[in-house]
Coordinates of C-alpha atoms (C1' of nucleotides) in Angstrom, one line a residue:
Chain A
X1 CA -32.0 -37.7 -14.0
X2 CA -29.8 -35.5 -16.3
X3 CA -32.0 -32.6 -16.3
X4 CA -31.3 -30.2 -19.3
X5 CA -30.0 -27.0 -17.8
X6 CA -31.8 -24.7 -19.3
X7 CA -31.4 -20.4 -19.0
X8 CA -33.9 -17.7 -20.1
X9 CA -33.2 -14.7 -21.8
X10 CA -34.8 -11.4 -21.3
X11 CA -36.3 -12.4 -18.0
X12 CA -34.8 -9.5 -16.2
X13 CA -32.4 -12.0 -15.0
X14 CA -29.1 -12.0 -16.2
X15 CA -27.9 -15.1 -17.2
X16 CA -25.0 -15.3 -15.5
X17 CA -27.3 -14.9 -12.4
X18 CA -29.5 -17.9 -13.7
X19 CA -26.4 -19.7 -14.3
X20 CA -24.5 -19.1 -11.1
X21 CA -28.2 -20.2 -9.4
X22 CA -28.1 -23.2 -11.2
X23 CA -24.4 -24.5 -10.6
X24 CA -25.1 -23.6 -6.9
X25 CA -27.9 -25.7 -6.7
X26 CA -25.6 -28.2 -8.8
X27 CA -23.4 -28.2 -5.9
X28 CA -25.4 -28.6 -2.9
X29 CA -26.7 -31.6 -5.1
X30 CA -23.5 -33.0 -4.7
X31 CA -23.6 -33.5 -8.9
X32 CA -19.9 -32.8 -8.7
X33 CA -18.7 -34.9 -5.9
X34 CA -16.7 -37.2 -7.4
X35 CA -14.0 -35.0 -8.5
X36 CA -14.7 -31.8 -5.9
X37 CA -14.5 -29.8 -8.8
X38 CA -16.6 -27.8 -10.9
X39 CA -16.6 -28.5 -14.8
X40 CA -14.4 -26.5 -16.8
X41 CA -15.9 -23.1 -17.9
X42 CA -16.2 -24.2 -21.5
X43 CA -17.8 -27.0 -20.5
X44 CA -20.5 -25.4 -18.8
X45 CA -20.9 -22.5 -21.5
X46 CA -21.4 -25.3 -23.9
X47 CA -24.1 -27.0 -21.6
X48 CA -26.2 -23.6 -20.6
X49 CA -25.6 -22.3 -24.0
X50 CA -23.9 -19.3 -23.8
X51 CA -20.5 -17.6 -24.2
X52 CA -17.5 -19.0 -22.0
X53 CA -17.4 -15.5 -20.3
X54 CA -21.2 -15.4 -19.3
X55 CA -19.9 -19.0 -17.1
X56 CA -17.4 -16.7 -15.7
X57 CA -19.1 -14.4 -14.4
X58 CA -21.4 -16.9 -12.6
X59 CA -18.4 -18.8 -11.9
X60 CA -17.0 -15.1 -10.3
X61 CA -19.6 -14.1 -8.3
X62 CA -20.0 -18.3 -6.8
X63 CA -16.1 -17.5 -5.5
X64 CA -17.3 -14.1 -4.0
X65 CA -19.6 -16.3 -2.2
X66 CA -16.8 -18.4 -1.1
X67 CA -18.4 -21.6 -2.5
X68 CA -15.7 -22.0 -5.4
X69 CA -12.0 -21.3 -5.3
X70 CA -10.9 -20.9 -9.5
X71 CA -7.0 -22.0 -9.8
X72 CA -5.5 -21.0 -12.7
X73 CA -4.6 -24.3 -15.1
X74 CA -6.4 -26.4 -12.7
X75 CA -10.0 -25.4 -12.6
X76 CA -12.3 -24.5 -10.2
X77 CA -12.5 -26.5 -7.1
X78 CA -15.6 -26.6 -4.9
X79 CA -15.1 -25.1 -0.8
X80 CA -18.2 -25.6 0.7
X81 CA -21.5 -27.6 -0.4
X82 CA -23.5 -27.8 2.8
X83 CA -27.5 -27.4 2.9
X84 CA -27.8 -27.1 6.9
X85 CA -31.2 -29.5 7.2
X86 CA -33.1 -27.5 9.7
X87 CA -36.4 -29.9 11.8
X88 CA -39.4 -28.3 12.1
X89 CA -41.4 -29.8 14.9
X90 CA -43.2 -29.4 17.8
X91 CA -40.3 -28.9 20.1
X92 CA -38.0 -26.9 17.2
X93 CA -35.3 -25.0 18.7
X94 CA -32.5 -23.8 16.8
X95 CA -28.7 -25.1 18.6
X96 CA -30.6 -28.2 19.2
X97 CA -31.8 -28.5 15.5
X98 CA -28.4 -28.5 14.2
X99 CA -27.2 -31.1 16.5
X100 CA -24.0 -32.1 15.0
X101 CA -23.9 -30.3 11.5
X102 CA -22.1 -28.1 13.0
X103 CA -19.5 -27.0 15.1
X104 CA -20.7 -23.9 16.6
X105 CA -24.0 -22.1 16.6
X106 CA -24.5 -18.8 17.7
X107 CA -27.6 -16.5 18.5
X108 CA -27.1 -12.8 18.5
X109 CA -29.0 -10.1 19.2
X110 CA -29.4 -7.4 17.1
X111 CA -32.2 -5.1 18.8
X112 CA -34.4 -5.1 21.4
X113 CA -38.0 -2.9 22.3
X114 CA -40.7 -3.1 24.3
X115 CA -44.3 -2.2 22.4
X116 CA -47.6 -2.5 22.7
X117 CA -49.0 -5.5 21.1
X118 CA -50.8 -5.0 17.7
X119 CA -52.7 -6.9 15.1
X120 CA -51.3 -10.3 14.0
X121 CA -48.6 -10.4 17.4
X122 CA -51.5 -9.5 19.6
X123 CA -53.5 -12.6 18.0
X124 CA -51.0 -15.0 18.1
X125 CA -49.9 -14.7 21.4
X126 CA -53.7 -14.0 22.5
X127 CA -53.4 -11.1 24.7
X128 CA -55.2 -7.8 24.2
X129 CA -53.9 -5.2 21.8
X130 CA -52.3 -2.7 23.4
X131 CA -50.7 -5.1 26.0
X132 CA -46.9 -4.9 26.3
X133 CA -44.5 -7.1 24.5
X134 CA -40.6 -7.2 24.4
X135 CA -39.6 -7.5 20.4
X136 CA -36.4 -9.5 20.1
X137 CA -34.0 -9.3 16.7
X138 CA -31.4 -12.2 16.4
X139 CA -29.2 -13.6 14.2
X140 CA -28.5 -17.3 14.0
X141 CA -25.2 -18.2 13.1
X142 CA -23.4 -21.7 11.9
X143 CA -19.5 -22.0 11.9
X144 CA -19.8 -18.3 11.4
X145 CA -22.2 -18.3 8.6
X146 CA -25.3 -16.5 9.2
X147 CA -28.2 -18.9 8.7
X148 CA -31.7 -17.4 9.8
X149 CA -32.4 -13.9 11.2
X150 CA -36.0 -13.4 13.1
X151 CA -38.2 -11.4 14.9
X152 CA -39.8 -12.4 18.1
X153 CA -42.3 -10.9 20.4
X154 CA -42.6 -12.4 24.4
X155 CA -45.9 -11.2 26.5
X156 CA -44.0 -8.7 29.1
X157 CA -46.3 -9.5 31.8
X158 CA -44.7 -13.0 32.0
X159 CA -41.4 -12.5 31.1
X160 CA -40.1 -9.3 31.5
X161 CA -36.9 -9.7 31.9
X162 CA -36.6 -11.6 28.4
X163 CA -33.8 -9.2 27.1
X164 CA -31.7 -9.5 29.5
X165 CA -31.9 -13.3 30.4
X166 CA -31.1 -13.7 26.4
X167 CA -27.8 -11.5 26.5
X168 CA -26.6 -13.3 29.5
X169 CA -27.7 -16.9 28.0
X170 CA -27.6 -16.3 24.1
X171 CA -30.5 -18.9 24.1
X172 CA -34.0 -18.7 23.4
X173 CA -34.5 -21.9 26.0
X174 CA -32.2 -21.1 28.6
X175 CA -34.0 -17.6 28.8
X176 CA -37.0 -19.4 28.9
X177 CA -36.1 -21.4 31.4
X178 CA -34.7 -18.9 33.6
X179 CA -37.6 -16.8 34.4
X180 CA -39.5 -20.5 34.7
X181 CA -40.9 -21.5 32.1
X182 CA -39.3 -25.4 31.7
X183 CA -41.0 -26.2 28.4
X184 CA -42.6 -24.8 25.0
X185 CA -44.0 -26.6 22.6
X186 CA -44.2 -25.2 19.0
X187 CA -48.4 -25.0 18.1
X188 CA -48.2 -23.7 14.8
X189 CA -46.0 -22.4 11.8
X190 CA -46.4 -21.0 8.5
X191 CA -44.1 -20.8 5.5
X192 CA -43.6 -18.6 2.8
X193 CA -40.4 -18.3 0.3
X194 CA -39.7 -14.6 -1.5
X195 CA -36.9 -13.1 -2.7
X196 CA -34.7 -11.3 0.6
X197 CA -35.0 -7.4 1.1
X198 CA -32.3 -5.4 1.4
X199 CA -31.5 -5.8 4.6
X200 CA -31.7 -9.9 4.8
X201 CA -29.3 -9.6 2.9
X202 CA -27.2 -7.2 4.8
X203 CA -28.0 -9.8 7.4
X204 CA -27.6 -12.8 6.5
X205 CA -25.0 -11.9 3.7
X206 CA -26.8 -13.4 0.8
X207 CA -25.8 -12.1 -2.5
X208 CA -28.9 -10.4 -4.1
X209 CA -31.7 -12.2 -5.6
X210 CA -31.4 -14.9 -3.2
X211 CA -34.1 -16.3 -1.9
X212 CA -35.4 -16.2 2.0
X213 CA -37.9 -19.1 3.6
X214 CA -40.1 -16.8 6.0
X215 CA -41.5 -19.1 9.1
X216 CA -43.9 -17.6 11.1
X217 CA -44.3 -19.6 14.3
X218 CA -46.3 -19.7 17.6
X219 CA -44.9 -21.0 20.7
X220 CA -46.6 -22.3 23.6
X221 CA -46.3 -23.5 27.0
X222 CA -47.5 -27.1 28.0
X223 CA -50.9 -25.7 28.9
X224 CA -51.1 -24.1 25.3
X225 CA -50.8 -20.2 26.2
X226 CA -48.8 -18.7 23.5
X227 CA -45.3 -17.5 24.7
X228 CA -43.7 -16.0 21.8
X229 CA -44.6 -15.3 18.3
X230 CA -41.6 -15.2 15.8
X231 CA -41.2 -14.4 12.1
X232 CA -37.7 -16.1 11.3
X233 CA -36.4 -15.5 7.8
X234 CA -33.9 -18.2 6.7
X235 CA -31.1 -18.3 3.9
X236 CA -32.9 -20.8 2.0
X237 CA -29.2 -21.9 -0.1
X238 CA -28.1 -22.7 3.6
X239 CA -31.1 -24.7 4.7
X240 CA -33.4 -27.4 4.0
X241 CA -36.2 -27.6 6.5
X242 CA -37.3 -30.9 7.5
X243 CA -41.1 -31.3 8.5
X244 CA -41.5 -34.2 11.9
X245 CA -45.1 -34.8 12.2
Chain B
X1 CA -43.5 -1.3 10.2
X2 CA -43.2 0.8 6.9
X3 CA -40.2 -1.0 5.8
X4 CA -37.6 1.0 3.5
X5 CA -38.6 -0.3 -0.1
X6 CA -35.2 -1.0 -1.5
X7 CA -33.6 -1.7 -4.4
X8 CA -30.0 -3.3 -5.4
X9 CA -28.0 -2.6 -8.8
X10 CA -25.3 -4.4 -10.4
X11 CA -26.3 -7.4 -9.4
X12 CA -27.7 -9.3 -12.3
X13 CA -31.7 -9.0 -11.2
X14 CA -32.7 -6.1 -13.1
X15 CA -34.3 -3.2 -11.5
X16 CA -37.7 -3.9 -12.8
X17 CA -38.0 -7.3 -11.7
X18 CA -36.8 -6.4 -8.5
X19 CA -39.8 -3.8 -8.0
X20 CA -42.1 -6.2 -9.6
X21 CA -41.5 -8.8 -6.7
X22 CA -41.5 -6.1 -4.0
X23 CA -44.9 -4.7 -5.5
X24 CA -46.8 -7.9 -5.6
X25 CA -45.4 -8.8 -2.4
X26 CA -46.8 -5.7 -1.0
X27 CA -49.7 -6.3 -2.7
X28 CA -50.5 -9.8 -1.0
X29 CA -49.7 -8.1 2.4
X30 CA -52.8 -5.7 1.8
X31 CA -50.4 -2.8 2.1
X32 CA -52.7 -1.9 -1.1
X33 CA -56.3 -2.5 0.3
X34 CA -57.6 0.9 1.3
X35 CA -57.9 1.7 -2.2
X36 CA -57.7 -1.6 -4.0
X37 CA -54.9 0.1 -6.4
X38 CA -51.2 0.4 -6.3
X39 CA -49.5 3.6 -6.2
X40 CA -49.4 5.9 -9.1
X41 CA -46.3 5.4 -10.9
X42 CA -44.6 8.6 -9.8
X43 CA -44.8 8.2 -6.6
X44 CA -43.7 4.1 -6.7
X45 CA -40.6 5.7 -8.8
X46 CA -39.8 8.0 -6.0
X47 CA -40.2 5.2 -3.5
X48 CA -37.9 2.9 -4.8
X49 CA -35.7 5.8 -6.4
X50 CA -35.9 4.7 -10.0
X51 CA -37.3 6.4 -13.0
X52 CA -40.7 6.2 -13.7
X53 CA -40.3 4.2 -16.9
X54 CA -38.4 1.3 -15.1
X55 CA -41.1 1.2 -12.2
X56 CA -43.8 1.1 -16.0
X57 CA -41.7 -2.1 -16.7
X58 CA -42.7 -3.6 -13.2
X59 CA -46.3 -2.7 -13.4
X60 CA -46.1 -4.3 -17.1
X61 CA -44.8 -7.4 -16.0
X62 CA -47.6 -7.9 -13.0
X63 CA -50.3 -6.7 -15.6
X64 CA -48.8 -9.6 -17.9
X65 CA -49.4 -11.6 -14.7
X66 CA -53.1 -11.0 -14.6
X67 CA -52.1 -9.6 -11.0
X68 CA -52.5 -5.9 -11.8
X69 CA -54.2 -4.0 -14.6
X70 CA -53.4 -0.5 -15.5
X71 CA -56.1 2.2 -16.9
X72 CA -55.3 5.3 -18.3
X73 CA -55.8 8.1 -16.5
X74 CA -57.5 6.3 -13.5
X75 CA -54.2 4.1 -12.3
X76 CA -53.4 0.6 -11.6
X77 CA -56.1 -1.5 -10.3
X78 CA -55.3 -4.8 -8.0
X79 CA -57.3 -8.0 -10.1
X80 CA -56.1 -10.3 -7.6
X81 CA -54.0 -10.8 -3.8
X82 CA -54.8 -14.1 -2.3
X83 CA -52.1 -16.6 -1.4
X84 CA -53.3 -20.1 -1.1
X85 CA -53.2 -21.7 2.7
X86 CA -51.3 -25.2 2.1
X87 CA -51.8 -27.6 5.2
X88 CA -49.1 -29.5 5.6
X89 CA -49.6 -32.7 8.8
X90 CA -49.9 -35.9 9.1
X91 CA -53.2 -36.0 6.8
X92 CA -52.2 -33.7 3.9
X93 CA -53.9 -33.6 1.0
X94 CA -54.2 -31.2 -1.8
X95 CA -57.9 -31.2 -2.4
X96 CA -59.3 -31.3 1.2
X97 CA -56.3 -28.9 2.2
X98 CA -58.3 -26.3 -0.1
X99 CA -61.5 -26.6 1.5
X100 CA -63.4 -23.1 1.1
X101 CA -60.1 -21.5 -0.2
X102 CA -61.1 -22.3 -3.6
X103 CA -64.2 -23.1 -5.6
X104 CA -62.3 -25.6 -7.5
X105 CA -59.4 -27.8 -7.7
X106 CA -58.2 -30.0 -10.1
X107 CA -55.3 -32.3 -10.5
X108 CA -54.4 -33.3 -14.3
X109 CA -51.9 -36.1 -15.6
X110 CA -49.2 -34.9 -17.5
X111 CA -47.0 -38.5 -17.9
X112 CA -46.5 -41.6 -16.5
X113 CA -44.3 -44.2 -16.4
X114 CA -42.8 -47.3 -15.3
X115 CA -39.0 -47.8 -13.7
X116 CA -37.0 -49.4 -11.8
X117 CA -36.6 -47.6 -8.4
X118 CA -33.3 -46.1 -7.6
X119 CA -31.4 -44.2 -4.8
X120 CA -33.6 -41.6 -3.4
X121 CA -37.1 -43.1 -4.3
X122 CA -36.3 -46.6 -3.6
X123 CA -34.6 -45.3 -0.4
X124 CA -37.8 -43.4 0.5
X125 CA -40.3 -46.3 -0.3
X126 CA -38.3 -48.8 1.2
X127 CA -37.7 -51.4 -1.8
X128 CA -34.9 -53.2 -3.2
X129 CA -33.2 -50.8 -6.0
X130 CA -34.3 -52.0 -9.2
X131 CA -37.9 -52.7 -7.9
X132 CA -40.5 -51.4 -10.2
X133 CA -42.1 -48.9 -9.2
X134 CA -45.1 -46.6 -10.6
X135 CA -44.2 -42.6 -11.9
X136 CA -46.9 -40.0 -11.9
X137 CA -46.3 -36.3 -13.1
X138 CA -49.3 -34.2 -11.9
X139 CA -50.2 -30.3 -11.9
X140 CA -52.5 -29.3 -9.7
X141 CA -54.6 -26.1 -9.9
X142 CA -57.1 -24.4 -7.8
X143 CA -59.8 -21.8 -9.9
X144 CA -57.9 -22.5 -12.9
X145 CA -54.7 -21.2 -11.8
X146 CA -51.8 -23.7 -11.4
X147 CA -50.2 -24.3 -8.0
X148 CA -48.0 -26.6 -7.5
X149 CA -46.3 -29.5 -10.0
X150 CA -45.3 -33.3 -8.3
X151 CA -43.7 -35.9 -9.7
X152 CA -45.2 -39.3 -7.4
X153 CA -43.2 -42.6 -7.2
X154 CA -45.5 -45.3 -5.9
X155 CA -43.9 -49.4 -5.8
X156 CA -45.8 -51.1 -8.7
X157 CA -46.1 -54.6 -6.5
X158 CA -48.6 -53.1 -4.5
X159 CA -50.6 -50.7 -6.4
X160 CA -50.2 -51.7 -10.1
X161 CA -53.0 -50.0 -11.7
X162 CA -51.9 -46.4 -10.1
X163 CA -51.8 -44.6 -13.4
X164 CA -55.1 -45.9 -14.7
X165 CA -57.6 -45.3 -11.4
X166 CA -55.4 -42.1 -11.0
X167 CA -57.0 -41.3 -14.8
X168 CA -60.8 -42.3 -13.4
X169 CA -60.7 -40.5 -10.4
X170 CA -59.0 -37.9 -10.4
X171 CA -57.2 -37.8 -7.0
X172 CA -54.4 -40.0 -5.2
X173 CA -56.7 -40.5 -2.2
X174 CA -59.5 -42.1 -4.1
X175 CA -56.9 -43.9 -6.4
X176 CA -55.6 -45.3 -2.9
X177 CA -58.6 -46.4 -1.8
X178 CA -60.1 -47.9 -5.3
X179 CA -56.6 -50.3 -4.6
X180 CA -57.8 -51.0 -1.1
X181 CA -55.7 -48.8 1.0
X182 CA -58.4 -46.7 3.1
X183 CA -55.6 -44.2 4.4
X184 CA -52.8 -43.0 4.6
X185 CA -50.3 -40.5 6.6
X186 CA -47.1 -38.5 5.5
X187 CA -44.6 -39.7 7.8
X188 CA -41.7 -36.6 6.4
X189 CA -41.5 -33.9 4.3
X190 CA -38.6 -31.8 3.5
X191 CA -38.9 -28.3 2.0
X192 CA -36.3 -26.4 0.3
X193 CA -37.3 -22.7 -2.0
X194 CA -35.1 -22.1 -5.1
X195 CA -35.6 -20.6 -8.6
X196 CA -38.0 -22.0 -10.8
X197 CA -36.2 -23.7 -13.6
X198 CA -37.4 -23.5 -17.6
X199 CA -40.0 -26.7 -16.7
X200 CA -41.7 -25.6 -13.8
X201 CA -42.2 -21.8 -15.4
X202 CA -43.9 -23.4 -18.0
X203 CA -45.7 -26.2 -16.2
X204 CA -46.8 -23.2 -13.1
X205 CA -47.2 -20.3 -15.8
X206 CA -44.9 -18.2 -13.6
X207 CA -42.4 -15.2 -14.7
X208 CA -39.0 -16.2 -14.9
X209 CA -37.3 -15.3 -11.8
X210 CA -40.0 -16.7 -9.3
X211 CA -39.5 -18.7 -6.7
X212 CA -40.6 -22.7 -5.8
X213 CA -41.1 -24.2 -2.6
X214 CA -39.6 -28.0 -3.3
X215 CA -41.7 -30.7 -0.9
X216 CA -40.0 -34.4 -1.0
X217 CA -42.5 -36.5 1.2
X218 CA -43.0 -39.7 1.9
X219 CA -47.0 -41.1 2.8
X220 CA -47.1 -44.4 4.6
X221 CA -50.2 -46.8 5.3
X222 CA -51.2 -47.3 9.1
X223 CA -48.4 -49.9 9.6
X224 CA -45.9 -47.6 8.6
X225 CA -45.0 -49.0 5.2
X226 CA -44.4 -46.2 2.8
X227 CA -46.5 -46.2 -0.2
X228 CA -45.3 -42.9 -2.3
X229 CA -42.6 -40.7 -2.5
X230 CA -43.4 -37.7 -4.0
X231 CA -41.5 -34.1 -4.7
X232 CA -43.8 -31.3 -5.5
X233 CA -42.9 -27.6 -6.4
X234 CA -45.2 -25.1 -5.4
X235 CA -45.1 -21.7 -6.9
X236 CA -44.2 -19.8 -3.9
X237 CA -46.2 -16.4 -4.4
X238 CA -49.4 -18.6 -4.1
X239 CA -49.0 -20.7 -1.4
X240 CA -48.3 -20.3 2.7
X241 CA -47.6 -23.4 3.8
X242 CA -49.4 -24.0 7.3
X243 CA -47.4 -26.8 9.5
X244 CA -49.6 -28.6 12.0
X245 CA -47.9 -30.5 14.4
Chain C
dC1 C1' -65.9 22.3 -19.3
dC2 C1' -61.5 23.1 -17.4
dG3 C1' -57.7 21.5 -14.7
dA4 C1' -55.4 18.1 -12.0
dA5 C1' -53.8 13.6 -12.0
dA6 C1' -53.0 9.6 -13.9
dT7 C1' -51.3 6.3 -17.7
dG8 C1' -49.4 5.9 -22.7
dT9 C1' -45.9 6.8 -26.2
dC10 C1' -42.1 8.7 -28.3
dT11 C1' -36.9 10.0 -28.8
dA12 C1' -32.3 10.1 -27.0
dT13 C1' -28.4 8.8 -24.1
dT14 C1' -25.8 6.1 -20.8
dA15 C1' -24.7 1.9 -18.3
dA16 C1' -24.9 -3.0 -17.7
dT17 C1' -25.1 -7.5 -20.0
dA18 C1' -23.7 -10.9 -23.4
dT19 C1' -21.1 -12.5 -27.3
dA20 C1' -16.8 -13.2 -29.9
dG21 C1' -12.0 -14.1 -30.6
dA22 C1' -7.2 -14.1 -29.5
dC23 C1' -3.6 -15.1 -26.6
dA24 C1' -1.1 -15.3 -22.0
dA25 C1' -0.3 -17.9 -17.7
dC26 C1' -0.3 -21.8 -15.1
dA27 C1' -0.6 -26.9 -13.8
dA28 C1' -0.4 -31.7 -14.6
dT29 C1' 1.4 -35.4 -17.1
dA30 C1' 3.2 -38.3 -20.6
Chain D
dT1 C1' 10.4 -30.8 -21.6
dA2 C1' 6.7 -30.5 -24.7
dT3 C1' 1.8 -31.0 -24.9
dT4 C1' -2.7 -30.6 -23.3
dG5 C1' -6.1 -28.6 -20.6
dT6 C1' -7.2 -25.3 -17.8
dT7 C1' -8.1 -20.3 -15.9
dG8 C1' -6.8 -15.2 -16.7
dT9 C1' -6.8 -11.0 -19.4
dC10 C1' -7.5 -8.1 -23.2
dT11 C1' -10.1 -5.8 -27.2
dA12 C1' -14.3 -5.1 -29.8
dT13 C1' -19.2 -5.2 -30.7
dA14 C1' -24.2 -5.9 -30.1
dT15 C1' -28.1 -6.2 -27.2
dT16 C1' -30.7 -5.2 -23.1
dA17 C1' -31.7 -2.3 -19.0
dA18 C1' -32.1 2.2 -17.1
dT19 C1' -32.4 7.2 -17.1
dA20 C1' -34.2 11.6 -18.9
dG21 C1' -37.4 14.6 -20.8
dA22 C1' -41.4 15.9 -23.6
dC23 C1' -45.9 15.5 -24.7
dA24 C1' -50.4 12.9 -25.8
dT25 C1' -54.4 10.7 -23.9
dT26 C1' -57.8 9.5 -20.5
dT27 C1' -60.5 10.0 -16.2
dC28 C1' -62.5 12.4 -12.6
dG29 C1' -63.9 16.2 -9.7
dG30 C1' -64.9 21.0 -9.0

DNA sequence: CCGAAATGTCTATTAATATAGACAACAATA
DNA sequence: TATTGTTGTCTATATTAATAGACATTTCGG
């Protein structure tokens, strides 16, 4: 198991970057469980190779984070190492998901529009371009912690009061079901991982560099007509998405 | 749509690798396709408010990805776009998956081994720690280009000659089948994105920085006994994963 | 064939990143 | 309380990243 940690110079990422990636990912792997703590900086400078104050940095910008907490002559002890594991399925819906993880989920939303239908939206939720749609930005929240932030688009022909039921509900579902539509399956998704622009990470208060998971799904009542298309962009630290078939 | 194209300092991605992703994510979106080349220099420079020479180390980079190529006095030409369509269901496999996409596929043997199963894999499989099981290391590659890297753990009771039909055939499927399993189905997959480390840059020929897409699965026979455990990386500015549920 | 528009190359300067070493401050413990 | 092992802070230096400007070279269209 012992992978050898290993850094890359003149990558255009500093290493203190690579290394704070690394011990992050070190964490959430629960390498450091049995003491809760991360090794001592000269420790790690010796293991990635490079000077004790390079480990700082990484080790700095980890507490900005508020995944570490340094304490002077005792080291660095770990706050927080969860990975949120997030099911993908045909009934995915995000408070259910998370069932337990954690204490409190929370939807907000950010924006809303009505528009005319174009292109890919238009496709996926097969009505002609042009046709109305209501455009819904959220942001998905665990114990406070921003988690995904997405994009969704609802035909306004058969739910146009989708705005409004979603500030009064704060659920997807309940909004859903209050203009009559009981059930939604999820017909199809697509994934795609890049780095976050600037304003994910505005968002979802990543630090930058990180790295979003982009889902693109389609929605469906239980006779198969699309009911909302959504682009979801999760904090892909925070999540691990887990694939029911 | 056209998104502010921003870019972060101080924050240990350099400038030019942040342009570099943002270009040849453009560049996959088509933003580019009216005229097949990306923006003259200047004009990227004034888009992402940088000088020209650090938006010249972007375009180096991509060039040095076979992704772009620059000619003087013409511009900067687009050599390539597509992202790869990766099925994932309860029938996934790489070659079939590919149907069309590519004109060919190929899956090569790095290493192999035998070990005793432990934690996660004998976990996954279902067999008493300890119990021997089968390691395959494979890169797979589509036109020549690689795609994704897995490391397969399959229990060495039941399919001892793995390695060797693996090394005749070329694919898992048909090794399967040569040991009498006639099919198969992934019964979970979990996906989390991350930075490549040192092994996989070298193993997907990516630049350092880029992102993988980590896939732990599990395939099953009919009756539901798991027969491999497997954990591949794809490199994520090639692939869209498709979920069919 | 000239000029506009593009990339290529060079020098110089500033800012950010990384290394190196020394020592202070604090915590736990023998 | 003295020692050991930690993190915190400081100075100094070298390397890399980014900016700035000037000008050469190439392509293409009028």
């Amino acid at each position: 198991m012992n992978a050898k940690k290993a850094v890359e110079r003149q990558t255009g990422v500093a290493l203190w970057r690579q290394i704070a990636d690394l011990i992050r990912l070190s964490i959430s792997n629960g390498d450091y469980d049995q003491t809760g703590m991360v090794p001592p900086e000269i420790v790690l400078a010796a293991q990635f190779g490079v000077n004790r104050h390079t480990v700082r940095s990484a080790l700095a910008a980890l507490a900005d984070e508020g995944l570490v907490q340094a304490i002077q002559g005792r080291g660095t002890i770990i706050q927080r190492k969860e990975r949120l594991s997030f099911p993908i399925s045909r009934r995915t819906r995000f408070s259910q998901g998370l069932g337990g993880q954690a204490r409190e989920t929370e939807a907000k939303l950010l924006a809303q529009a009505v528009l005319p239908a174009a292109g890919e939206v238009a496709a996926g939720l097969k009505i002609p371009p042009g046709a109305s749609c209501i455009q819904l930005d959220l942001v998905s929240s665990a114990d406070g912690r921003p988690v995904s932030c997405s994009t969704s688009f609802f035909p306004q022909g058969r739910f146009p009061a989708m705005a409004e039921e979603f500030e009064r509900l704060h659920s997807i579902t309940k909004a859903f079901m209050a203009q009559g539509l009981v059930d939604y399956v999820r017909v199809s998704t697509e994934l795609v991982a890049r780095h976050a622009d600037a304003a994910e990470l505005a968002l979802l208060r990543l630090s930058p560099g990180a790295i979003v998971i982009e889902a693109t799904a389609i929605n469906a009542d239980p006779e198969g007509v699309p009911v909302q298309f959504s682009r979801t962009r999760f904090a892909a630290d925070r999540v691990k998405l887990k694939i029911d078939t």
